[in-house]
Amino acid sequence: MPSASTPLSNGSPGNGVPTKKPLDASKLKSTRSSILQPVPEPGSAELWAQNVGTDHMVTCRWTVEEAWDAPELKPFGDFTVSPLASCLHYATQCFEGMKVYRGFDNRVRLFRPDRNAKRLATSAKRVSLPDFDDIELVNLIKALVRVDAPRWLPEPGSFRYVRPAMIGTGRQLGVQIPKEATLFIVMVCWPDFSFESPPGVTPRSDLRLLTSRSDTIRAWPGGFGHTKVGANYGPSFASHCEAQAAGYDQVLWLFGDDGQVTEAGASNFFAVVRDQQTSKVQLLTAPLTDKLILDGVTRRSVLELVKARLDGKLEVVETKFTISDLATAWKHGRLLEAFVSGTAFFIKQVSTIRAGDRNLDMPQGEGATEFGVLIKGWLKDIMFGVEDHEWGVVVEEKSVVDK
């Protein structure tokens, strides 16, 4: 008679409970598309629409009974979900944002994909979606890139946006953990927000920020501001539209009665300030401790590069600071620079912050610093293969004719 740990013929352990299957990229099933979509031209309206997917996508179904099915690479297309799907009622969904780059050496790279995969797992846990091995997710991302990059990313110095996401898809009303979920990965044509503008709009290389109203907050301690879940973004759209209607680009989100500076739009925010006591030049950014802000991959990279390459010139300070602190520094000429970081905007300089009834205009020319520009150049070199760095993960491609 078999022991309790002896597998039975159906792959279950001896207690009769089915073995839960992990996410496994090695089991990927591939069906190549027979209809290839046109690739948008650089700078075109189609590119700026941000809704053109590449020829393929990766999907993988999870159920509470069996865990992960074999993932599939298949032609890009729409989903069919039940009107009772958990994601449509209870926001059981999360996502990531990353890019794939065609280097100037013609090789394709992902930038620190392990960080995105780990963060997606954190976000999934926050909304009760299933866990997975982050290495397997990275391998699935590579599989999609390997197939679609040759045709959709032909030009050195260009990129495409990659969106891994997970949604609760089971038919279930009522407050309960999803019993089914779908993980999917798509590649999308994407403009370069760091310096381009839509057709017909005068290009600008800067951002104008409007501080959030006192009756509106983006995130709070103990909430989910540190995760990439849809509930972090949809409620902010109204404030974003108000800022644009007032002539600004993004909202600078404040928190608390003292107006703590957190994020700018959906990006991390940095201020370069000369300390009043020590006269040291400091790079200020909000801390991760209260889980008010996202642990941005670009943010993390900025801080690590500054510590490694600008020691003695720019001091990293992750701390709580307020809009009043910035206004005081600006008044006394100690606010030297501000910029944002993220996947969409990459790194973009801030020219103005509207705080109350006045604009805090960043200094130009003499007295200004350009650390943001310097750091952006370093990161760009890594992303496009000018600098050989462990953060730039090379993906070997399949030939366009290799089916």
Short mmCIF file of C-alpha atoms in Angstrom, two decimals:
data_model
loop_
_atom_site.label_atom_id
_atom_site.label_comp_id
_atom_site.label_asym_id
_atom_site.label_seq_id
_atom_site.Cartn_x
_atom_site.Cartn_y
_atom_site.Cartn_z
CA MET A 1 0.00 0.00 0.00
CA PRO A 2 1.48 3.39 -0.95
CA SER A 3 2.51 5.83 1.75
CA ALA A 4 0.76 9.18 2.19
CA SER A 5 3.47 10.89 0.17
CA THR A 6 3.50 8.41 -2.73
CA PRO A 7 2.11 9.99 -5.93
CA LEU A 8 -0.91 8.25 -7.43
CA SER A 9 -1.27 7.53 -11.13
CA ASN A 10 -3.20 10.78 -11.74
CA GLY A 11 -0.34 12.93 -10.42
CA SER A 12 -2.00 13.61 -7.07
CA PRO A 13 -0.27 13.04 -3.75
CA GLY A 14 -1.35 10.11 -1.64
CA ASN A 15 -4.03 12.08 0.22
CA GLY A 16 -6.00 12.43 -3.02
CA VAL A 17 -5.63 16.23 -3.22
CA PRO A 18 -4.69 17.30 -6.78
CA THR A 19 -1.19 18.71 -7.16
CA LYS A 20 -1.38 22.46 -7.86
CA LYS A 21 0.45 23.35 -11.07
CA PRO A 22 2.86 26.31 -10.98
CA LEU A 23 3.22 28.88 -13.72
CA ASP A 24 5.67 27.21 -16.11
CA ALA A 25 7.02 29.03 -19.17
CA SER A 26 8.61 25.81 -20.47
CA LYS A 27 5.10 24.49 -21.20
CA LEU A 28 4.28 27.42 -23.50
CA LYS A 29 2.07 26.44 -26.45
CA SER A 30 2.56 28.54 -29.57
CA THR A 31 0.11 29.39 -32.36
CA ARG A 32 1.49 31.93 -34.82
CA SER A 33 -0.75 34.54 -36.42
CA SER A 34 -1.52 34.12 -40.12
CA ILE A 35 -2.68 37.75 -40.42
CA LEU A 36 0.03 40.33 -39.75
CA GLN A 37 -1.15 43.80 -38.76
CA PRO A 38 0.38 47.01 -40.22
CA VAL A 39 3.05 48.62 -38.03
CA PRO A 40 2.34 52.32 -37.29
CA GLU A 41 4.82 54.89 -38.55
CA PRO A 42 6.89 56.83 -35.99
CA GLY A 43 5.04 59.94 -34.79
CA SER A 44 1.78 58.87 -36.42
CA ALA A 45 -1.71 59.30 -34.98
CA GLU A 46 -1.94 55.51 -34.76
CA LEU A 47 1.15 55.44 -32.56
CA TRP A 48 -0.24 58.16 -30.29
CA ALA A 49 -3.55 56.32 -29.96
CA GLN A 50 -1.69 53.78 -27.79
CA ASN A 51 -4.10 51.03 -28.78
CA VAL A 52 -2.23 49.13 -31.49
CA GLY A 53 -1.11 45.73 -30.25
CA THR A 54 1.52 43.61 -31.94
CA ASP A 55 0.68 40.37 -33.73
CA HIS A 56 0.71 38.10 -30.68
CA MET A 57 -0.02 37.94 -26.98
CA VAL A 58 0.58 35.49 -24.15
CA THR A 59 -2.24 34.25 -21.93
CA CYS A 60 -2.46 31.79 -19.07
CA ARG A 61 -5.52 30.67 -17.11
CA TRP A 62 -5.55 29.93 -13.39
CA THR A 63 -8.24 28.14 -11.39
CA VAL A 64 -8.47 27.49 -7.70
CA GLU A 65 -8.80 23.74 -8.36
CA GLU A 66 -5.86 23.22 -10.73
CA ALA A 67 -3.77 26.41 -10.43
CA TRP A 68 -1.93 27.36 -13.64
CA ASP A 69 -2.71 25.91 -17.07
CA ALA A 70 -0.05 25.74 -19.76
CA PRO A 71 0.53 29.29 -21.07
CA GLU A 72 -0.27 30.11 -24.69
CA LEU A 73 1.34 32.41 -27.23
CA LYS A 74 -1.36 33.17 -29.78
CA PRO A 75 -2.65 35.85 -32.17
CA PHE A 76 -3.52 39.15 -30.49
CA GLY A 77 -7.26 39.45 -29.96
CA ASP A 78 -10.09 40.35 -27.63
CA PHE A 79 -11.11 38.42 -24.53
CA THR A 80 -14.53 37.03 -23.74
CA VAL A 81 -15.42 37.35 -20.06
CA SER A 82 -18.64 36.85 -18.15
CA PRO A 83 -20.62 39.92 -17.05
CA LEU A 84 -20.24 38.38 -13.59
CA ALA A 85 -16.43 38.35 -13.74
CA SER A 86 -14.83 39.48 -10.50
CA CYS A 87 -12.61 42.05 -12.24
CA LEU A 88 -15.65 43.92 -13.58
CA HIS A 89 -17.19 44.41 -10.14
CA TYR A 90 -14.50 44.30 -7.47
CA ALA A 91 -11.36 45.62 -9.20
CA THR A 92 -9.53 42.31 -8.89
CA GLN A 93 -6.92 43.25 -11.45
CA CYS A 94 -3.35 44.45 -11.58
CA PHE A 95 -0.79 45.26 -14.23
CA GLU A 96 2.77 46.28 -15.02
CA GLY A 97 4.33 48.79 -17.38
CA MET A 98 7.70 48.20 -19.01
CA LYS A 99 9.41 48.65 -22.36
CA VAL A 100 11.46 46.59 -24.76
CA TYR A 101 14.27 48.42 -26.55
CA ARG A 102 16.05 47.98 -29.88
CA GLY A 103 19.62 48.93 -29.05
CA PHE A 104 21.98 50.87 -31.26
CA ASP A 105 23.85 47.56 -31.60
CA ASN A 106 20.59 46.13 -33.07
CA ARG A 107 20.06 43.82 -30.09
CA VAL A 108 16.78 43.73 -28.16
CA ARG A 109 16.76 44.38 -24.42
CA LEU A 110 14.41 44.50 -21.48
CA PHE A 111 15.25 46.83 -18.61
CA ARG A 112 15.31 45.13 -15.20
CA PRO A 113 12.33 42.87 -15.98
CA ASP A 114 12.81 41.01 -12.70
CA ARG A 115 11.73 44.13 -10.80
CA ASN A 116 8.50 44.40 -12.79
CA ALA A 117 7.74 40.71 -12.29
CA LYS A 118 8.26 40.92 -8.53
CA ARG A 119 6.08 44.01 -8.33
CA LEU A 120 3.26 42.34 -10.29
CA ALA A 121 3.34 39.50 -7.77
CA THR A 122 3.07 42.06 -4.95
CA SER A 123 0.14 43.78 -6.65
CA ALA A 124 -1.61 40.45 -7.30
CA LYS A 125 -1.34 39.51 -3.64
CA ARG A 126 -2.85 42.86 -2.60
CA VAL A 127 -6.05 42.14 -4.59
CA SER A 128 -6.21 38.40 -3.78
CA LEU A 129 -5.08 37.17 -7.19
CA PRO A 130 -2.88 34.08 -7.51
CA ASP A 131 0.84 33.95 -6.86
CA PHE A 132 3.43 32.90 -9.42
CA ASP A 133 7.17 32.51 -9.88
CA ASP A 134 8.45 35.88 -11.11
CA ILE A 135 11.21 34.19 -13.13
CA GLU A 136 8.57 32.31 -15.12
CA LEU A 137 6.77 35.57 -15.88
CA VAL A 138 10.01 37.09 -17.17
CA ASN A 139 10.48 34.04 -19.41
CA LEU A 140 6.98 34.48 -20.84
CA ILE A 141 7.66 38.16 -21.52
CA LYS A 142 10.83 37.15 -23.34
CA ALA A 143 8.87 34.62 -25.38
CA LEU A 144 6.52 37.31 -26.68
CA VAL A 145 9.36 39.74 -27.35
CA ARG A 146 11.35 37.05 -29.13
CA VAL A 147 8.53 36.51 -31.63
CA ASP A 148 7.22 40.04 -32.23
CA ALA A 149 10.30 42.26 -31.89
CA PRO A 150 11.80 41.49 -35.34
CA ARG A 151 8.84 43.01 -37.19
CA TRP A 152 7.47 45.47 -34.64
CA LEU A 153 10.73 46.87 -33.34
CA PRO A 154 12.98 47.15 -36.41
CA GLU A 155 14.70 50.50 -35.84
CA PRO A 156 17.70 50.89 -33.51
CA GLY A 157 16.95 53.47 -30.81
CA SER A 158 13.23 52.64 -30.66
CA PHE A 159 11.03 50.81 -28.17
CA ARG A 160 7.65 49.19 -27.60
CA TYR A 161 5.55 49.12 -24.45
CA VAL A 162 4.99 45.76 -22.71
CA ARG A 163 1.96 45.26 -20.48
CA PRO A 164 1.77 42.14 -18.28
CA ALA A 165 -1.52 42.05 -16.38
CA MET A 166 -3.82 39.77 -14.42
CA ILE A 167 -7.60 39.87 -13.98
CA GLY A 168 -10.08 37.90 -11.90
CA THR A 169 -12.28 36.20 -14.50
CA GLY A 170 -14.46 33.78 -12.56
CA ARG A 171 -18.25 34.14 -12.60
CA GLN A 172 -18.95 35.27 -9.08
CA LEU A 173 -20.84 38.09 -7.48
CA GLY A 174 -20.43 38.58 -3.77
CA VAL A 175 -17.39 39.60 -1.77
CA GLN A 176 -15.07 36.63 -2.27
CA ILE A 177 -11.61 35.81 -3.55
CA PRO A 178 -11.54 35.08 -7.32
CA LYS A 179 -11.71 31.39 -8.17
CA GLU A 180 -10.44 31.97 -11.71
CA ALA A 181 -7.94 34.41 -13.15
CA THR A 182 -6.17 35.17 -16.42
CA LEU A 183 -2.60 36.36 -16.75
CA PHE A 184 -1.81 38.02 -20.07
CA ILE A 185 1.04 39.89 -21.73
CA VAL A 186 0.71 42.26 -24.68
CA MET A 187 3.06 44.57 -26.58
CA VAL A 188 1.76 47.97 -27.68
CA CYS A 189 3.05 50.75 -29.91
CA TRP A 190 3.87 53.72 -27.68
CA PRO A 191 5.11 57.30 -28.17
CA ASP A 192 8.10 58.75 -26.36
CA PHE A 193 6.45 61.04 -23.82
CA SER A 194 9.83 62.25 -22.59
CA PHE A 195 10.23 64.60 -25.56
CA GLU A 196 7.56 63.96 -28.23
CA SER A 197 4.09 65.48 -28.56
CA PRO A 198 1.02 64.31 -30.51
CA PRO A 199 0.66 65.39 -34.16
CA GLY A 200 -0.30 69.06 -34.36
CA VAL A 201 0.88 69.85 -30.82
CA THR A 202 4.02 71.91 -30.22
CA PRO A 203 6.66 69.62 -28.68
CA ARG A 204 7.73 70.39 -25.11
CA SER A 205 10.46 68.77 -23.08
CA ASP A 206 9.08 69.88 -19.70
CA LEU A 207 6.12 69.25 -17.40
CA ARG A 208 3.91 71.77 -15.64
CA LEU A 209 2.44 70.41 -12.40
CA LEU A 210 -0.65 71.48 -10.45
CA THR A 211 -0.86 70.49 -6.79
CA SER A 212 -3.87 68.37 -5.85
CA ARG A 213 -6.86 69.86 -4.07
CA SER A 214 -7.10 69.45 -0.30
CA ASP A 215 -10.27 67.34 -0.67
CA THR A 216 -8.64 64.84 -3.06
CA ILE A 217 -5.94 62.28 -2.27
CA ARG A 218 -4.42 59.52 -4.38
CA ALA A 219 -3.29 57.12 -1.66
CA TRP A 220 -3.18 56.71 2.11
CA PRO A 221 -1.18 54.69 4.67
CA GLY A 222 -2.28 51.07 4.76
CA GLY A 223 -3.93 51.35 1.35
CA PHE A 224 -2.69 50.22 -2.04
CA GLY A 225 -0.80 53.23 -3.39
CA HIS A 226 2.35 51.11 -3.57
CA THR A 227 0.80 48.65 -6.04
CA LYS A 228 -0.17 48.83 -9.70
CA VAL A 229 -3.87 48.08 -9.43
CA GLY A 230 -6.56 49.79 -11.48
CA ALA A 231 -8.15 51.28 -8.37
CA ASN A 232 -5.05 53.46 -8.03
CA TYR A 233 -5.55 55.04 -11.43
CA GLY A 234 -9.19 55.34 -12.47
CA PRO A 235 -10.18 57.62 -9.57
CA SER A 236 -7.32 60.00 -10.46
CA PHE A 237 -8.47 60.66 -14.03
CA ALA A 238 -10.90 63.44 -13.07
CA SER A 239 -8.14 65.39 -11.29
CA HIS A 240 -5.82 64.83 -14.24
CA CYS A 241 -8.41 66.28 -16.63
CA GLU A 242 -8.93 69.28 -14.34
CA ALA A 243 -5.19 69.95 -14.34
CA GLN A 244 -5.04 69.80 -18.13
CA ALA A 245 -8.05 72.11 -18.46
CA ALA A 246 -6.18 74.61 -16.27
CA GLY A 247 -3.13 74.48 -18.55
CA TYR A 248 -1.02 71.97 -16.64
CA ASP A 249 0.20 68.51 -17.59
CA GLN A 250 -0.08 66.46 -14.40
CA VAL A 251 -1.22 66.58 -10.79
CA LEU A 252 1.39 66.77 -8.04
CA TRP A 253 -0.30 64.60 -5.44
CA LEU A 254 -0.17 65.87 -1.86
CA PHE A 255 -1.13 63.97 1.28
CA GLY A 256 -2.21 65.07 4.74
CA ASP A 257 -2.95 68.42 6.31
CA ASP A 258 0.70 69.42 5.89
CA GLY A 259 0.70 68.69 2.14
CA GLN A 260 3.31 65.93 1.88
CA VAL A 261 4.62 65.57 -1.67
CA THR A 262 4.08 62.03 -2.99
CA GLU A 263 3.80 61.42 -6.75
CA ALA A 264 3.30 63.43 -9.94
CA GLY A 265 0.49 61.96 -12.02
CA ALA A 266 1.47 58.31 -12.28
CA SER A 267 5.19 59.05 -11.92
CA ASN A 268 7.65 59.31 -9.05
CA PHE A 269 8.74 62.85 -8.18
CA PHE A 270 12.21 64.18 -7.38
CA ALA A 271 13.40 67.61 -6.21
CA VAL A 272 17.01 68.78 -6.16
CA VAL A 273 17.43 71.11 -3.17
CA ARG A 274 20.39 72.76 -1.47
CA ASP A 275 20.11 71.95 2.23
CA GLN A 276 19.74 75.05 4.40
CA GLN A 277 21.97 73.75 7.19
CA THR A 278 24.76 71.91 5.37
CA SER A 279 24.60 73.52 1.90
CA LYS A 280 24.79 70.01 0.43
CA VAL A 281 22.86 69.41 -2.77
CA GLN A 282 20.24 66.76 -2.06
CA LEU A 283 17.93 64.64 -4.20
CA LEU A 284 14.63 64.52 -2.31
CA THR A 285 11.99 61.90 -2.99
CA ALA A 286 9.15 60.48 -0.92
CA PRO A 287 9.94 57.29 1.05
CA LEU A 288 8.41 53.87 0.51
CA THR A 289 7.75 53.29 4.21
CA ASP A 290 4.09 54.37 4.34
CA LYS A 291 3.25 52.61 1.05
CA LEU A 292 1.90 55.86 -0.37
CA ILE A 293 3.97 55.70 -3.55
CA LEU A 294 4.94 53.11 -6.11
CA ASP A 295 8.33 51.45 -5.87
CA GLY A 296 9.09 52.53 -9.42
CA VAL A 297 11.69 50.60 -11.37
CA THR A 298 13.00 53.84 -12.87
CA ARG A 299 12.90 55.49 -9.43
CA ARG A 300 14.91 52.66 -7.91
CA SER A 301 17.40 52.88 -10.78
CA VAL A 302 17.77 56.65 -10.40
CA LEU A 303 18.58 56.31 -6.70
CA GLU A 304 21.05 53.48 -7.24
CA LEU A 305 22.87 55.34 -10.01
CA VAL A 306 23.09 58.55 -7.98
CA LYS A 307 24.54 56.68 -5.01
CA ALA A 308 27.06 54.88 -7.23
CA ARG A 309 28.10 57.69 -9.58
CA LEU A 310 27.39 61.01 -7.88
CA ASP A 311 28.71 60.34 -4.39
CA GLY A 312 29.78 63.64 -2.87
CA LYS A 313 27.94 65.67 -5.52
CA LEU A 314 24.31 64.70 -4.92
CA GLU A 315 23.02 63.19 -1.68
CA VAL A 316 20.01 60.86 -1.86
CA VAL A 317 17.41 61.66 0.80
CA GLU A 318 14.27 59.52 0.92
CA THR A 319 12.12 61.46 3.35
CA LYS A 320 8.77 63.09 3.90
CA PHE A 321 8.72 66.68 2.66
CA THR A 322 5.89 69.09 2.02
CA ILE A 323 4.87 71.54 -0.64
CA SER A 324 5.63 74.28 1.92
CA ASP A 325 9.19 72.95 2.18
CA LEU A 326 9.55 73.24 -1.59
CA ALA A 327 8.01 76.71 -1.62
CA THR A 328 10.44 77.89 1.08
CA ALA A 329 13.40 76.40 -0.77
CA TRP A 330 12.20 78.06 -3.98
CA LYS A 331 11.79 81.43 -2.26
CA HIS A 332 15.38 81.34 -1.01
CA GLY A 333 16.89 80.02 -4.24
CA ARG A 334 17.57 76.53 -2.88
CA LEU A 335 15.16 74.63 -5.17
CA LEU A 336 17.49 73.87 -8.06
CA GLU A 337 15.60 71.34 -10.16
CA ALA A 338 12.66 68.94 -10.26
CA PHE A 339 11.89 65.96 -12.46
CA VAL A 340 9.67 62.89 -12.64
CA SER A 341 10.48 59.29 -13.46
CA GLY A 342 8.42 56.37 -14.71
CA THR A 343 7.94 54.01 -17.61
CA ALA A 344 5.67 56.30 -19.63
CA PHE A 345 7.52 59.61 -19.18
CA PHE A 346 10.92 57.98 -18.56
CA ILE A 347 12.62 61.03 -17.00
CA LYS A 348 11.14 64.44 -17.71
CA GLN A 349 12.09 67.80 -16.26
CA VAL A 350 9.51 69.86 -14.35
CA SER A 351 9.43 73.54 -15.29
CA THR A 352 6.63 74.79 -13.01
CA ILE A 353 4.70 73.71 -9.92
CA ARG A 354 1.48 75.57 -9.25
CA ALA A 355 1.13 75.70 -5.46
CA GLY A 356 -1.85 77.66 -4.19
CA ASP A 357 -1.84 81.06 -5.85
CA ARG A 358 1.72 81.04 -7.16
CA ASN A 359 3.93 79.23 -9.61
CA LEU A 360 7.19 77.73 -8.40
CA ASP A 361 9.20 78.13 -11.60
CA MET A 362 12.33 76.03 -11.76
CA PRO A 363 15.55 77.99 -12.30
CA GLN A 364 16.92 78.18 -15.82
CA GLY A 365 20.49 78.80 -16.93
CA GLU A 366 22.94 79.93 -14.24
CA GLY A 367 22.07 78.50 -10.83
CA ALA A 368 20.14 75.56 -12.25
CA THR A 369 21.29 71.95 -12.14
CA GLU A 370 20.71 69.26 -14.75
CA PHE A 371 21.03 66.06 -12.77
CA GLY A 372 17.82 64.72 -14.32
CA VAL A 373 19.26 65.11 -17.81
CA LEU A 374 22.52 63.44 -16.74
CA ILE A 375 20.75 60.47 -15.13
CA LYS A 376 18.42 60.11 -18.10
CA GLY A 377 21.45 59.83 -20.36
CA TRP A 378 22.98 57.10 -18.20
CA LEU A 379 19.76 55.10 -18.17
CA LYS A 380 19.23 55.53 -21.90
CA ASP A 381 22.74 54.20 -22.56
CA ILE A 382 21.94 51.07 -20.55
CA MET A 383 18.54 50.56 -22.17
CA PHE A 384 19.88 50.90 -25.71
CA GLY A 385 23.09 48.94 -25.18
CA VAL A 386 25.57 51.81 -25.38
CA GLU A 387 26.70 50.78 -21.90
CA ASP A 388 26.98 47.08 -21.15
CA HIS A 389 25.13 46.69 -17.85
CA GLU A 390 23.37 43.90 -15.98
CA TRP A 391 20.14 45.90 -15.99
CA GLY A 392 19.91 45.60 -19.78
CA VAL A 393 18.70 42.02 -20.33
CA VAL A 394 19.29 40.86 -23.90
CA VAL A 395 16.53 38.83 -25.59
CA GLU A 396 17.59 36.71 -28.54
CA GLU A 397 15.05 37.03 -31.34
CA LYS A 398 13.42 34.61 -33.72
CA SER A 399 13.70 35.33 -37.42
CA VAL A 400 10.62 36.88 -39.01
CA VAL A 401 10.31 33.78 -41.19
CA ASP A 402 11.02 31.37 -38.32
CA LYS A 403 7.66 29.86 -37.49
#
